[in-house]
PDB file of C-alpha atoms in Angstrom:
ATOM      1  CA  UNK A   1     -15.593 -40.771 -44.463  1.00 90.00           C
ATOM      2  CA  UNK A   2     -14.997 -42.038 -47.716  1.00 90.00           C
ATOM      3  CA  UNK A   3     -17.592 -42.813 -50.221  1.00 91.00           C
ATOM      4  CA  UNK A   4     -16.794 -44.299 -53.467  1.00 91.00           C
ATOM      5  CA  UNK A   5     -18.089 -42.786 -56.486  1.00 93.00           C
ATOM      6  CA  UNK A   6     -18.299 -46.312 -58.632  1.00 92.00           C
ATOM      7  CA  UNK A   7     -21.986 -47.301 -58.238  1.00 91.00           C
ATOM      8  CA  UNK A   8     -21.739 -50.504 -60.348  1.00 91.00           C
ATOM      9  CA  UNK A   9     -20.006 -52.480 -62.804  1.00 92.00           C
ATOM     10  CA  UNK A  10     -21.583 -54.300 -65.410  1.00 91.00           C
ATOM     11  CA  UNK A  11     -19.874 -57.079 -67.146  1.00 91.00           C
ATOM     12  CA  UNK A  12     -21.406 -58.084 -70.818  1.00 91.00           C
ATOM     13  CA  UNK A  13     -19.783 -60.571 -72.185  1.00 90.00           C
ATOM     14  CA  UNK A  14     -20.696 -63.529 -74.644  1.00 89.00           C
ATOM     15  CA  UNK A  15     -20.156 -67.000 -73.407  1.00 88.00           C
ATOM     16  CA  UNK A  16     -19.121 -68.423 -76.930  1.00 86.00           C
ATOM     17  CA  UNK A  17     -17.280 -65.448 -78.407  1.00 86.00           C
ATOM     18  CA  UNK A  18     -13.488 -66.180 -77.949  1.00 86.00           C
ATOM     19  CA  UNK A  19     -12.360 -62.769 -77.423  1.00 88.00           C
ATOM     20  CA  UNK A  20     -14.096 -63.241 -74.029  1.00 90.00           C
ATOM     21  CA  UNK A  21     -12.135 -65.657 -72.549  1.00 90.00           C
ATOM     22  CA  UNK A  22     -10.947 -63.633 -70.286  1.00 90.00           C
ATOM     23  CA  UNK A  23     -13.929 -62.365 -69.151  1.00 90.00           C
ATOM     24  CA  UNK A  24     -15.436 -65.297 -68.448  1.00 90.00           C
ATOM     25  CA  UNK A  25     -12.327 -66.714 -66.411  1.00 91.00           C
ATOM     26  CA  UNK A  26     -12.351 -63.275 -64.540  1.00 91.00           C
ATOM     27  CA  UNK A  27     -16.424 -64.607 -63.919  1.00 91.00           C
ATOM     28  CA  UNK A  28     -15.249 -68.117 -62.461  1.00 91.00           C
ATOM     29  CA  UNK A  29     -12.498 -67.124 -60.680  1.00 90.00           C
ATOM     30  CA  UNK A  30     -11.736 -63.571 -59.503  1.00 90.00           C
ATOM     31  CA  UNK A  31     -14.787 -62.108 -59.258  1.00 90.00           C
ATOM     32  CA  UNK A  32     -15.899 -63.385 -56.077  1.00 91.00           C
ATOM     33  CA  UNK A  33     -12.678 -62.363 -54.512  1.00 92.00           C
ATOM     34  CA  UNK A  34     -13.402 -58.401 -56.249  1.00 92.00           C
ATOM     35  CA  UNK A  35     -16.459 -58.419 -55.087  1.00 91.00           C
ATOM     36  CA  UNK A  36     -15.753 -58.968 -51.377  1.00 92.00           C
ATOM     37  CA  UNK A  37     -12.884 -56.670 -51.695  1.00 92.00           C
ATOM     38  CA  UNK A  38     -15.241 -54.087 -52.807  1.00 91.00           C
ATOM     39  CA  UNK A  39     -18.610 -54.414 -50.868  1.00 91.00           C
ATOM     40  CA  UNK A  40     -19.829 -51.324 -51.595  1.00 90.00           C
ATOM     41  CA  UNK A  41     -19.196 -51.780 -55.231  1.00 91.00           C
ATOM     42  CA  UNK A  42     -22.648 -53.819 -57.278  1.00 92.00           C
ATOM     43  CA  UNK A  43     -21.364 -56.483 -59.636  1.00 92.00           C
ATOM     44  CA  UNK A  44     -23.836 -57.664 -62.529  1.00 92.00           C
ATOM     45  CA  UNK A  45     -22.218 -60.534 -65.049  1.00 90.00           C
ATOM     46  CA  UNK A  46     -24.674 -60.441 -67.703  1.00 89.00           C
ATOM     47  CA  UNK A  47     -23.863 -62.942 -70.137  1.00 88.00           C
ATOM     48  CA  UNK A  48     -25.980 -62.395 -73.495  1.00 84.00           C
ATOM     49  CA  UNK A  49     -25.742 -65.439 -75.885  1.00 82.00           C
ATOM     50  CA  UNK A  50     -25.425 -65.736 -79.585  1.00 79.00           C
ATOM     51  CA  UNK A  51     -22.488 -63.260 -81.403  1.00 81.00           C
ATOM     52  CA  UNK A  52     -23.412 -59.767 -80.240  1.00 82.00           C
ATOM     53  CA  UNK A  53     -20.899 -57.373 -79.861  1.00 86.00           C
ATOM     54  CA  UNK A  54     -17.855 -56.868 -78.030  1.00 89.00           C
ATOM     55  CA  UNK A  55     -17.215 -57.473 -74.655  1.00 91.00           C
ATOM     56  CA  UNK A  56     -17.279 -54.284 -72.242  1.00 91.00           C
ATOM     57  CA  UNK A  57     -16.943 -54.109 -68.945  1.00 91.00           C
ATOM     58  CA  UNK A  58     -19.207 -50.735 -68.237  1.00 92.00           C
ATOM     59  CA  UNK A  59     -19.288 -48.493 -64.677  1.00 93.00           C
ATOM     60  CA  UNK A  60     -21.571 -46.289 -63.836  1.00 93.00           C
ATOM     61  CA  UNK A  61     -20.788 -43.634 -61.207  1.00 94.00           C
ATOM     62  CA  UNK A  62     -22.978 -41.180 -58.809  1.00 93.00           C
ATOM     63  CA  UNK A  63     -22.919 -38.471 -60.659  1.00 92.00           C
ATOM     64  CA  UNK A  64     -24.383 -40.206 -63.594  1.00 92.00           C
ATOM     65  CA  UNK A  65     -21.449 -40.835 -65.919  1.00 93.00           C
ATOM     66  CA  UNK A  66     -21.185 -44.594 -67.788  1.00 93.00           C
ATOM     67  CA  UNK A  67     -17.722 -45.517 -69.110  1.00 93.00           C
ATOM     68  CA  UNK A  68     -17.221 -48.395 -71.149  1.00 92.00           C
ATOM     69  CA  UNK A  69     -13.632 -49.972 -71.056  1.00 91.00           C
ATOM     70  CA  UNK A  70     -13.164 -52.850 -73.922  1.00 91.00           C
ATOM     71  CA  UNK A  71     -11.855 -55.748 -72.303  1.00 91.00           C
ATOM     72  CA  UNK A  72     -11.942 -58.346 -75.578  1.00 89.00           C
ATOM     73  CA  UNK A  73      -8.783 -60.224 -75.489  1.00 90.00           C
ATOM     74  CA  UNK A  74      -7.558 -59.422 -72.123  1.00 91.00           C
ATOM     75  CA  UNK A  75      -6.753 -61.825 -69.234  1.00 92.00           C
ATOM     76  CA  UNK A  76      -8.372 -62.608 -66.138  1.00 92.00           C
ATOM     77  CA  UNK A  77      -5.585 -60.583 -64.126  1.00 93.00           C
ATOM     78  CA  UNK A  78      -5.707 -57.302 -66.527  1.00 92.00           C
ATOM     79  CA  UNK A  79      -9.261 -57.110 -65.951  1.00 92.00           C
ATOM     80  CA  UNK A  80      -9.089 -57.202 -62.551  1.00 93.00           C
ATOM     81  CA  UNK A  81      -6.374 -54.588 -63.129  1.00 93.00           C
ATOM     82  CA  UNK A  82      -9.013 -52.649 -64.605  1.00 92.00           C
ATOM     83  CA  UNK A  83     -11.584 -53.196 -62.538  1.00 93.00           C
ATOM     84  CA  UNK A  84      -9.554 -52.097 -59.734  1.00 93.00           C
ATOM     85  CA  UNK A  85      -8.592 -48.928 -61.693  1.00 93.00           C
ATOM     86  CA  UNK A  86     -12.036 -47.991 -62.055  1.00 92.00           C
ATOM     87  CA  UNK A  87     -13.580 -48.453 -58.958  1.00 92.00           C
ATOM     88  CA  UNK A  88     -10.917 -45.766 -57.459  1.00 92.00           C
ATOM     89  CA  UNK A  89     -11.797 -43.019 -60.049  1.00 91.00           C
ATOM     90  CA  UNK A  90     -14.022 -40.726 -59.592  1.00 90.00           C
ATOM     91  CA  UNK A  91     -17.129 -39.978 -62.235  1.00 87.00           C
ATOM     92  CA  UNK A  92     -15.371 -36.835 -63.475  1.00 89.00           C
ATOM     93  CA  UNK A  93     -14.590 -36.402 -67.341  1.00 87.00           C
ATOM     94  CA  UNK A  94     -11.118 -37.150 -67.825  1.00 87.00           C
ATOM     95  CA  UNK A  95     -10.182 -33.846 -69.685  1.00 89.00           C
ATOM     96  CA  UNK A  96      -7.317 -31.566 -69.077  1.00 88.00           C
ATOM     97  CA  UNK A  97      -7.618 -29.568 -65.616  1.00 90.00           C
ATOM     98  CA  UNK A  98      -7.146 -25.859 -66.431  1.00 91.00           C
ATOM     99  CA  UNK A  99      -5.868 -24.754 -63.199  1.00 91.00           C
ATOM    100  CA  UNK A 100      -5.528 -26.689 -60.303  1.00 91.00           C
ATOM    101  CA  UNK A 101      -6.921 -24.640 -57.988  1.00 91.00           C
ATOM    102  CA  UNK A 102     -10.140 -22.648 -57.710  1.00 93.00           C
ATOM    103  CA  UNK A 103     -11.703 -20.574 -55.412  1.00 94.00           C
ATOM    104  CA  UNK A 104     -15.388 -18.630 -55.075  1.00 95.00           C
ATOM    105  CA  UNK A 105     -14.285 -15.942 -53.207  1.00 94.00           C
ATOM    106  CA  UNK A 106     -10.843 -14.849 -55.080  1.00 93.00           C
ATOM    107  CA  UNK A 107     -10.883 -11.501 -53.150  1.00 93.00           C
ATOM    108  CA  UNK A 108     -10.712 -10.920 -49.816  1.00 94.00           C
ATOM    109  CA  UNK A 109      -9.746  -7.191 -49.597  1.00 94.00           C
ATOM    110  CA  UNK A 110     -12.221  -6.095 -52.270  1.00 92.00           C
ATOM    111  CA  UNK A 111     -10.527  -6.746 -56.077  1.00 94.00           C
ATOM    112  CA  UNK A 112      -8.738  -3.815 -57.567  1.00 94.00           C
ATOM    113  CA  UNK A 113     -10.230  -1.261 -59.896  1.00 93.00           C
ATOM    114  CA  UNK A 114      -8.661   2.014 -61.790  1.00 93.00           C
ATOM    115  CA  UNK A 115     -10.284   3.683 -58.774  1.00 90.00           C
ATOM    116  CA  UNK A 116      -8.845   2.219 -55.891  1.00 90.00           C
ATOM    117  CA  UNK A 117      -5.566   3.873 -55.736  1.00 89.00           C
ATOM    118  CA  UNK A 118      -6.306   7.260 -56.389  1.00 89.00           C
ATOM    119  CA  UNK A 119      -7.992  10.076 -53.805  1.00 87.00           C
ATOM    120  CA  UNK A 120     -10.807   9.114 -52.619  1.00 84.00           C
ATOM    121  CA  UNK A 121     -12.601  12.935 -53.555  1.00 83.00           C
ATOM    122  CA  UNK A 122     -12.826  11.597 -56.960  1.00 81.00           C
ATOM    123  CA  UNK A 123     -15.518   8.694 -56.145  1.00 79.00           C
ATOM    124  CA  UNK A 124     -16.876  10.319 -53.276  1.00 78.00           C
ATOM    125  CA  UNK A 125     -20.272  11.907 -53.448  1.00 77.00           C
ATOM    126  CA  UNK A 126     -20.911  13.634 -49.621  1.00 73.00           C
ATOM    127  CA  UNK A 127     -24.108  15.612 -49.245  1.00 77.00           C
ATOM    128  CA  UNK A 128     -24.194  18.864 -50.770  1.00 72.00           C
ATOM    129  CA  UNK A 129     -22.515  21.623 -48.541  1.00 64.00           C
ATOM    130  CA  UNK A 130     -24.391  25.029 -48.470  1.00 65.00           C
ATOM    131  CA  UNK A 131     -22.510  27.634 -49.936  1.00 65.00           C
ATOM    132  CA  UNK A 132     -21.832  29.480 -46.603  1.00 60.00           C
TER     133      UNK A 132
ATOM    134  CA  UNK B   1     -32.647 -58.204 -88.357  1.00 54.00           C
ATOM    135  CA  UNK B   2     -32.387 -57.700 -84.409  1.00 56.00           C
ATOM    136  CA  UNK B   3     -31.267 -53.926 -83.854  1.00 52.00           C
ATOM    137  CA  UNK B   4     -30.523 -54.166 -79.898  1.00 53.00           C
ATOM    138  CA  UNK B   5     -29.860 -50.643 -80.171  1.00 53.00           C
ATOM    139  CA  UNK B   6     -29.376 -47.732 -82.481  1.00 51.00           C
ATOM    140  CA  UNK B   7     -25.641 -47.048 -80.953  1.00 49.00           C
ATOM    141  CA  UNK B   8     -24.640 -50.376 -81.945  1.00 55.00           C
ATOM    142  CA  UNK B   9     -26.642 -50.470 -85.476  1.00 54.00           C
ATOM    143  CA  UNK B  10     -24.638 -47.033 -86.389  1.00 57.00           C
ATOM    144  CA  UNK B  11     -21.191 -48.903 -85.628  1.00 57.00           C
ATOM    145  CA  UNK B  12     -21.765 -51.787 -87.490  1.00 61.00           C
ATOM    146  CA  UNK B  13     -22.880 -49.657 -90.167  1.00 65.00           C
ATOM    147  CA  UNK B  14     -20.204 -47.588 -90.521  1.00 73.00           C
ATOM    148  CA  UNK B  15     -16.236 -48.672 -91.952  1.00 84.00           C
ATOM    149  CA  UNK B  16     -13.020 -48.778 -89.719  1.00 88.00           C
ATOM    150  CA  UNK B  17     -11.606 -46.819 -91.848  1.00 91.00           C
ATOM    151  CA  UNK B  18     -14.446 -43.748 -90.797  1.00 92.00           C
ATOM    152  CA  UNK B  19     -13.366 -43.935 -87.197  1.00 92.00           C
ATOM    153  CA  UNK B  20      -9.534 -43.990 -88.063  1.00 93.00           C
ATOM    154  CA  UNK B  21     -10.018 -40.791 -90.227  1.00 94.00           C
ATOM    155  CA  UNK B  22     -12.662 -39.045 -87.339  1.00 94.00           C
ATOM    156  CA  UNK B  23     -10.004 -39.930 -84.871  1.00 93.00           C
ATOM    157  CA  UNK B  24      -7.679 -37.119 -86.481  1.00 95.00           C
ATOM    158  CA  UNK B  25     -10.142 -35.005 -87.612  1.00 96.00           C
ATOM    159  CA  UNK B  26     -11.723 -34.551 -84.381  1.00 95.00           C
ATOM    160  CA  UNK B  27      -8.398 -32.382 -83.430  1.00 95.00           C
ATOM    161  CA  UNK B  28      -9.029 -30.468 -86.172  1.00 95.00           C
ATOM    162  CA  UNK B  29     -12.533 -29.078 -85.951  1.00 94.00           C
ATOM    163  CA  UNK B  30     -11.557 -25.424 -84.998  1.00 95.00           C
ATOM    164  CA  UNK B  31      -9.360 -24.714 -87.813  1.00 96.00           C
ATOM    165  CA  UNK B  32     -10.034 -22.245 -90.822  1.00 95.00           C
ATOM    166  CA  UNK B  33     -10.593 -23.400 -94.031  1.00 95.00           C
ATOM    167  CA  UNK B  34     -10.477 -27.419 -95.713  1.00 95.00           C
ATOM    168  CA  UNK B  35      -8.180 -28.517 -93.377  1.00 94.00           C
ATOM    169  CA  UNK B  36     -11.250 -28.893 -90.710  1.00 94.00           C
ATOM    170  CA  UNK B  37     -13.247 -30.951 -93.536  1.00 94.00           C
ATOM    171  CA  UNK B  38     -10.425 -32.580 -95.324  1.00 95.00           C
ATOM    172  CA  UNK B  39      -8.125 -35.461 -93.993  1.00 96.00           C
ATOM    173  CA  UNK B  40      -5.034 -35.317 -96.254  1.00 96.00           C
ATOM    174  CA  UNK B  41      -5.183 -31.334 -95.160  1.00 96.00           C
ATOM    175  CA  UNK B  42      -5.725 -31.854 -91.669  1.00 96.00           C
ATOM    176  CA  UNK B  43      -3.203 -34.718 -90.690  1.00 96.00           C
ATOM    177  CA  UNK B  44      -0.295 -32.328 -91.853  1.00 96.00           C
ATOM    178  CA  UNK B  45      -2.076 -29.157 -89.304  1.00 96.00           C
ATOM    179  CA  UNK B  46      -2.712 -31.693 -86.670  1.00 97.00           C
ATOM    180  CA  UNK B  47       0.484 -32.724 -86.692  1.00 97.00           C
ATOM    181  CA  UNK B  48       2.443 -29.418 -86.629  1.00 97.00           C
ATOM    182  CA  UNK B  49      -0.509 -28.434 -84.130  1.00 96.00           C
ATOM    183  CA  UNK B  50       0.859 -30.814 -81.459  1.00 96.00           C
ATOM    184  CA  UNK B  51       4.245 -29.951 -82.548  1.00 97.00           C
ATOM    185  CA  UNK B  52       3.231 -26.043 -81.255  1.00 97.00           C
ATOM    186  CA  UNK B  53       1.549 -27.021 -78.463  1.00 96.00           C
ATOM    187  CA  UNK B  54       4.659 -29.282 -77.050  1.00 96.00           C
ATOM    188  CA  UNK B  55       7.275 -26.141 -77.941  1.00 97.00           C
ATOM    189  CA  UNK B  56       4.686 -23.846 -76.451  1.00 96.00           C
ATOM    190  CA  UNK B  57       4.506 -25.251 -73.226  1.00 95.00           C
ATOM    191  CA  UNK B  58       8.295 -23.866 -72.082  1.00 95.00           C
ATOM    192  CA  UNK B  59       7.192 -20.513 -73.703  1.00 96.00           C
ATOM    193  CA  UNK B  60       4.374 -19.453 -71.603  1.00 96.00           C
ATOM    194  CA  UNK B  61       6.234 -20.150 -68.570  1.00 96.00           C
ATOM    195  CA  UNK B  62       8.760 -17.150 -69.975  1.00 97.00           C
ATOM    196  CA  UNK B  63       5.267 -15.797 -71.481  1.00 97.00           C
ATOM    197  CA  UNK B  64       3.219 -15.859 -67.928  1.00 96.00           C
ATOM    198  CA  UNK B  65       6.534 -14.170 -65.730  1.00 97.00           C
ATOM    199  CA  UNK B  66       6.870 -11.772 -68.275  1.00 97.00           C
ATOM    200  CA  UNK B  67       2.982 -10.930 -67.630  1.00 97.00           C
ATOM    201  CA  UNK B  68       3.146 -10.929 -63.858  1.00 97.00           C
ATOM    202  CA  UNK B  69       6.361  -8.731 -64.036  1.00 97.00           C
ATOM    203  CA  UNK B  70       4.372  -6.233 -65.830  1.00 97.00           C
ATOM    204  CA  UNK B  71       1.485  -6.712 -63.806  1.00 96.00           C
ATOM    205  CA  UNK B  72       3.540  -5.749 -60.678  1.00 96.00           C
ATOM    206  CA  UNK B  73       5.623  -3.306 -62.147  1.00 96.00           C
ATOM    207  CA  UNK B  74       2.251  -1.214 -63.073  1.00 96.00           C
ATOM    208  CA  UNK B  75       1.207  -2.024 -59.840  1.00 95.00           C
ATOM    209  CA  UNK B  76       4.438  -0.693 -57.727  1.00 95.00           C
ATOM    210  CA  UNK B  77       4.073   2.372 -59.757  1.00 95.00           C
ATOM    211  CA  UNK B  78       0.752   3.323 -58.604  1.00 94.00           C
ATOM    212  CA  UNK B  79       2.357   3.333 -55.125  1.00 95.00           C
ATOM    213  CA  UNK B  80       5.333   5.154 -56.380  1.00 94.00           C
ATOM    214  CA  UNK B  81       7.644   2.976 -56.846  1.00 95.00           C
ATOM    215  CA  UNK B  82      10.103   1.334 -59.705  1.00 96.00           C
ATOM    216  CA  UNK B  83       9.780  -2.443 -60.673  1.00 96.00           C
ATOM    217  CA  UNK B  84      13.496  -3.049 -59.741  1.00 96.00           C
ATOM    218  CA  UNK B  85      13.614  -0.801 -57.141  1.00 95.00           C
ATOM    219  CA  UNK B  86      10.287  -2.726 -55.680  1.00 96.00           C
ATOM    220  CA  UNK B  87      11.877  -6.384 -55.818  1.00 96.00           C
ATOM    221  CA  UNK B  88      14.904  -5.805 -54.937  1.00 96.00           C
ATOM    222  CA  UNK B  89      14.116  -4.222 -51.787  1.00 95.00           C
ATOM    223  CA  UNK B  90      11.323  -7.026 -51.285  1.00 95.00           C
ATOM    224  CA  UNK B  91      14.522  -9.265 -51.417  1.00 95.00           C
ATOM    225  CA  UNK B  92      16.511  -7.281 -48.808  1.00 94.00           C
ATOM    226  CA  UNK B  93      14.211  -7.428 -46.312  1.00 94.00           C
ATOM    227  CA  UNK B  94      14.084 -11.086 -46.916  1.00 94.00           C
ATOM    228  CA  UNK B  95       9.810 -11.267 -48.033  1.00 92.00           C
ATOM    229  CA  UNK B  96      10.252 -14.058 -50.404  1.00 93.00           C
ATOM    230  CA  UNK B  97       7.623 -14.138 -52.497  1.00 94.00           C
ATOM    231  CA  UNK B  98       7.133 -15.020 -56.033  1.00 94.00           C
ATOM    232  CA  UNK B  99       6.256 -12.647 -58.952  1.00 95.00           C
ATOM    233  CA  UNK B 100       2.526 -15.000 -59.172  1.00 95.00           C
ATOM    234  CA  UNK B 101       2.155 -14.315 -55.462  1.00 95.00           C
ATOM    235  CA  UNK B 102       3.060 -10.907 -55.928  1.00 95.00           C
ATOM    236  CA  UNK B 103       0.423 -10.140 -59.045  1.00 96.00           C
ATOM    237  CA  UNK B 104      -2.013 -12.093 -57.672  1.00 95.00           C
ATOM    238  CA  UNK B 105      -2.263 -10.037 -54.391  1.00 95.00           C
ATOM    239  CA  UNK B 106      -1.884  -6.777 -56.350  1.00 95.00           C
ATOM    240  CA  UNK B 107      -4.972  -7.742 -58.094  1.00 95.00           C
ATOM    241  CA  UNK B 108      -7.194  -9.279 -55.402  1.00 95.00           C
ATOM    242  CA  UNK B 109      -5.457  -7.643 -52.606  1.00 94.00           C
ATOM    243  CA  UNK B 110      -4.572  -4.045 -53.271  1.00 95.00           C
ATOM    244  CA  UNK B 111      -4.217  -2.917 -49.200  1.00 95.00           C
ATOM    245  CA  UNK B 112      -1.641  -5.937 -48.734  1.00 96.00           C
ATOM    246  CA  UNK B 113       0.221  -4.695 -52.314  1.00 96.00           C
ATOM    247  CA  UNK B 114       0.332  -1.007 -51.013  1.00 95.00           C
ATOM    248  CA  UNK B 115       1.746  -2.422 -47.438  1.00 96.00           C
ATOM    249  CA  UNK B 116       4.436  -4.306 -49.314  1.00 96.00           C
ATOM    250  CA  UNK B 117       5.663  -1.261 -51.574  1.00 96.00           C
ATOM    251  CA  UNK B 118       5.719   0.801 -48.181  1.00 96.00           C
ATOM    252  CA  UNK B 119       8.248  -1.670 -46.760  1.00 95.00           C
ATOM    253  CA  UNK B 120      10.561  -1.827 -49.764  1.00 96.00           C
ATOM    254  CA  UNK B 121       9.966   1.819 -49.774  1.00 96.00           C
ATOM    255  CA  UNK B 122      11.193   2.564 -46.441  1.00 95.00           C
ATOM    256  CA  UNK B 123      13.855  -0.352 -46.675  1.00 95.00           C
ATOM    257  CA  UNK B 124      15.171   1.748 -49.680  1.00 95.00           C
ATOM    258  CA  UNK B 125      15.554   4.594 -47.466  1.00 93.00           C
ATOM    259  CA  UNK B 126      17.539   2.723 -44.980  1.00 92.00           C
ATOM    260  CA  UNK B 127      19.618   1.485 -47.793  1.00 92.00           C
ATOM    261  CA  UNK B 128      20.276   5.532 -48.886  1.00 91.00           C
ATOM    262  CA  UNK B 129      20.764   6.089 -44.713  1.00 89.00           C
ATOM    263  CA  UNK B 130      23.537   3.181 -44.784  1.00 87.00           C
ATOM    264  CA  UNK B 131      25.305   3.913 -47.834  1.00 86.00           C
ATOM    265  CA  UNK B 132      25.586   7.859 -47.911  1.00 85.00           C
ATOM    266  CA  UNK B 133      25.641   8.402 -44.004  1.00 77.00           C
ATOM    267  CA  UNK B 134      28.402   5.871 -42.989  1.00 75.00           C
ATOM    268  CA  UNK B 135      28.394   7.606 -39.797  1.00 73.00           C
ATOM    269  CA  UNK B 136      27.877   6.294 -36.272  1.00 74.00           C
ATOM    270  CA  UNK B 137      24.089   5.898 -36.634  1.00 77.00           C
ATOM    271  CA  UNK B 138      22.289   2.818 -36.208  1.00 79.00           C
ATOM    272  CA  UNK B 139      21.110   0.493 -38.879  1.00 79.00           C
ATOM    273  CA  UNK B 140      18.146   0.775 -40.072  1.00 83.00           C
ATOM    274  CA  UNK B 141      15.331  -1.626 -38.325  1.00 87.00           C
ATOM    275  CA  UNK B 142      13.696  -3.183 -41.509  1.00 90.00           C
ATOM    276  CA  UNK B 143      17.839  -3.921 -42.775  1.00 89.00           C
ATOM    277  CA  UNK B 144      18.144  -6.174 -39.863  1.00 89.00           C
ATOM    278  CA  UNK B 145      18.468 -10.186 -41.160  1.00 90.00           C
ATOM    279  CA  UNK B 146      17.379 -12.970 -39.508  1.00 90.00           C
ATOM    280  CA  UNK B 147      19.371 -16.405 -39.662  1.00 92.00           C
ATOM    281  CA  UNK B 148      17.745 -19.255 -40.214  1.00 91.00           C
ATOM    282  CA  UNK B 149      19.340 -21.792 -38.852  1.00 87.00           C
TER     283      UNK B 149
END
């Protein structure tokens, strides 16, 4: 079954600062509405007063990664964009995939070496036959 | 002051300008020389690094067949056989696999690889049979074609 990776998402926002506006209209309005969409998903608004920094929304996923995503200056309906975004990833590093494949057991017929192909009296070592 | 923590003490601390210049030179770490440590050097390598590594990307797709083709051909020879004459019977006898398949299995799979050049092998023969024979034998049983349809 499907388990989703996003443990929780934090909201900090100030409630004065106006580059949180649209935070705090995501708070009164859509959040509800996110958070019944995603139960399985925790939702903390923390609002911290005074001028403090920017606001972040911040998830934290099972395997123990945090991202912070700025959302100062944003409206209500890009950070539920966001939101949205984030609870379908995954807590993996977002770095170029090398291959997109991998495997543990590459070889099934026993990888090839400079001996495989050649007669097999050269790798051979039988018991020592009696000079008869 | 209230520090709340020492993350957000360093960025206040800190210019813009600092994380503009750290934003290029963070490409540039591995190089040789001043144009890891210095900005005006490094902008001008970053740049014609990214300029490389866009041009490079339709070279090692010529780069990687080129590989595998040797790959096999070394391969085919092992079992006696030529690198044209290998895929071009592969290709009669309608096994349509790609040169990655192909030098993948020759590495991980040597008894499949030797199977393989024994069929383009013997389909070769057939192909001698056909062309110098031209008598009222029958075709050879790995020439025979199946239709799709």
């Amino acid at each position: 079954r499907y388990v989703r990776q996003l443990q929780r998402l934090q909201l900090l926002f100030s409630p004065t600062a106006a580059d949180a506006r649209g935070a705090r209209q995501f708070v009164e309005e859509a959040a509800q509405d996110f958070a019944r969409q995603h139960p399985d998903v925790v939702l903390y608004v923390s609002p911290h007063s005074g001028p403090g920094p920017a606001p972040v929304l911040r998830a934290e996923y099972l395997n123990g990664t945090v991202r912070e995503e700025l959302i100062a200056s944003k409206t209500s309906e890009e950070i539920v964009q966001l939101a949205t975004k984030m609870a379908n990833q995954s807590g993996l590093d977002i770095i170029r995939i090398r291959k997109p494949f991998h495997t543990d057991n590459p070889s099934v017929q026993g990888q090839w070496h400079p001996l495989t192909n050649k007669p097999s009296i050269l790798t051979v070592q039988g018991p020592r036959l009696q000079p008869q | 002051m209230v520090v709340l923590s020492a993350a957000r003490w360093l960025r206040s601390r800190l210019s813009e300008r600092f994380w503009r210049v750290q934003e290029v030179l963070k490409y540039a770490r591995h190089f040789r020389g001043r144009k890891n440590r210095c900005y005006k050097l490094a902008v001008r390598s970053v740049r014609r690094a990214f300029v490389r590594s866009t041009k490079a990307r339709r070279e090692k797709k010529r780069f990687l067949r080129a590989l595998w083709i040797t790959r096999i051909e070394a391969a085919s020879l092992e079992h006696g056989l030529k690198y044209p004459a290998f895929i071009s019977n592969l290709v009669k006898t309608q096994v349509e696999l790609n040169r990655k398949v192909l030098a993948d299995l020759a590495i991980y799979e040597p008894k499949t690889f030797k199977s393989l050049a024994a069929l383009a092998q013997r389909r070769r023969q057939e192909g001698f049979l056909a062309a110098l024979g031209d008598g009222k034998e029958p075709e050879g049983i790995f020439s025979r074609i199946v239709h799709h349809h």
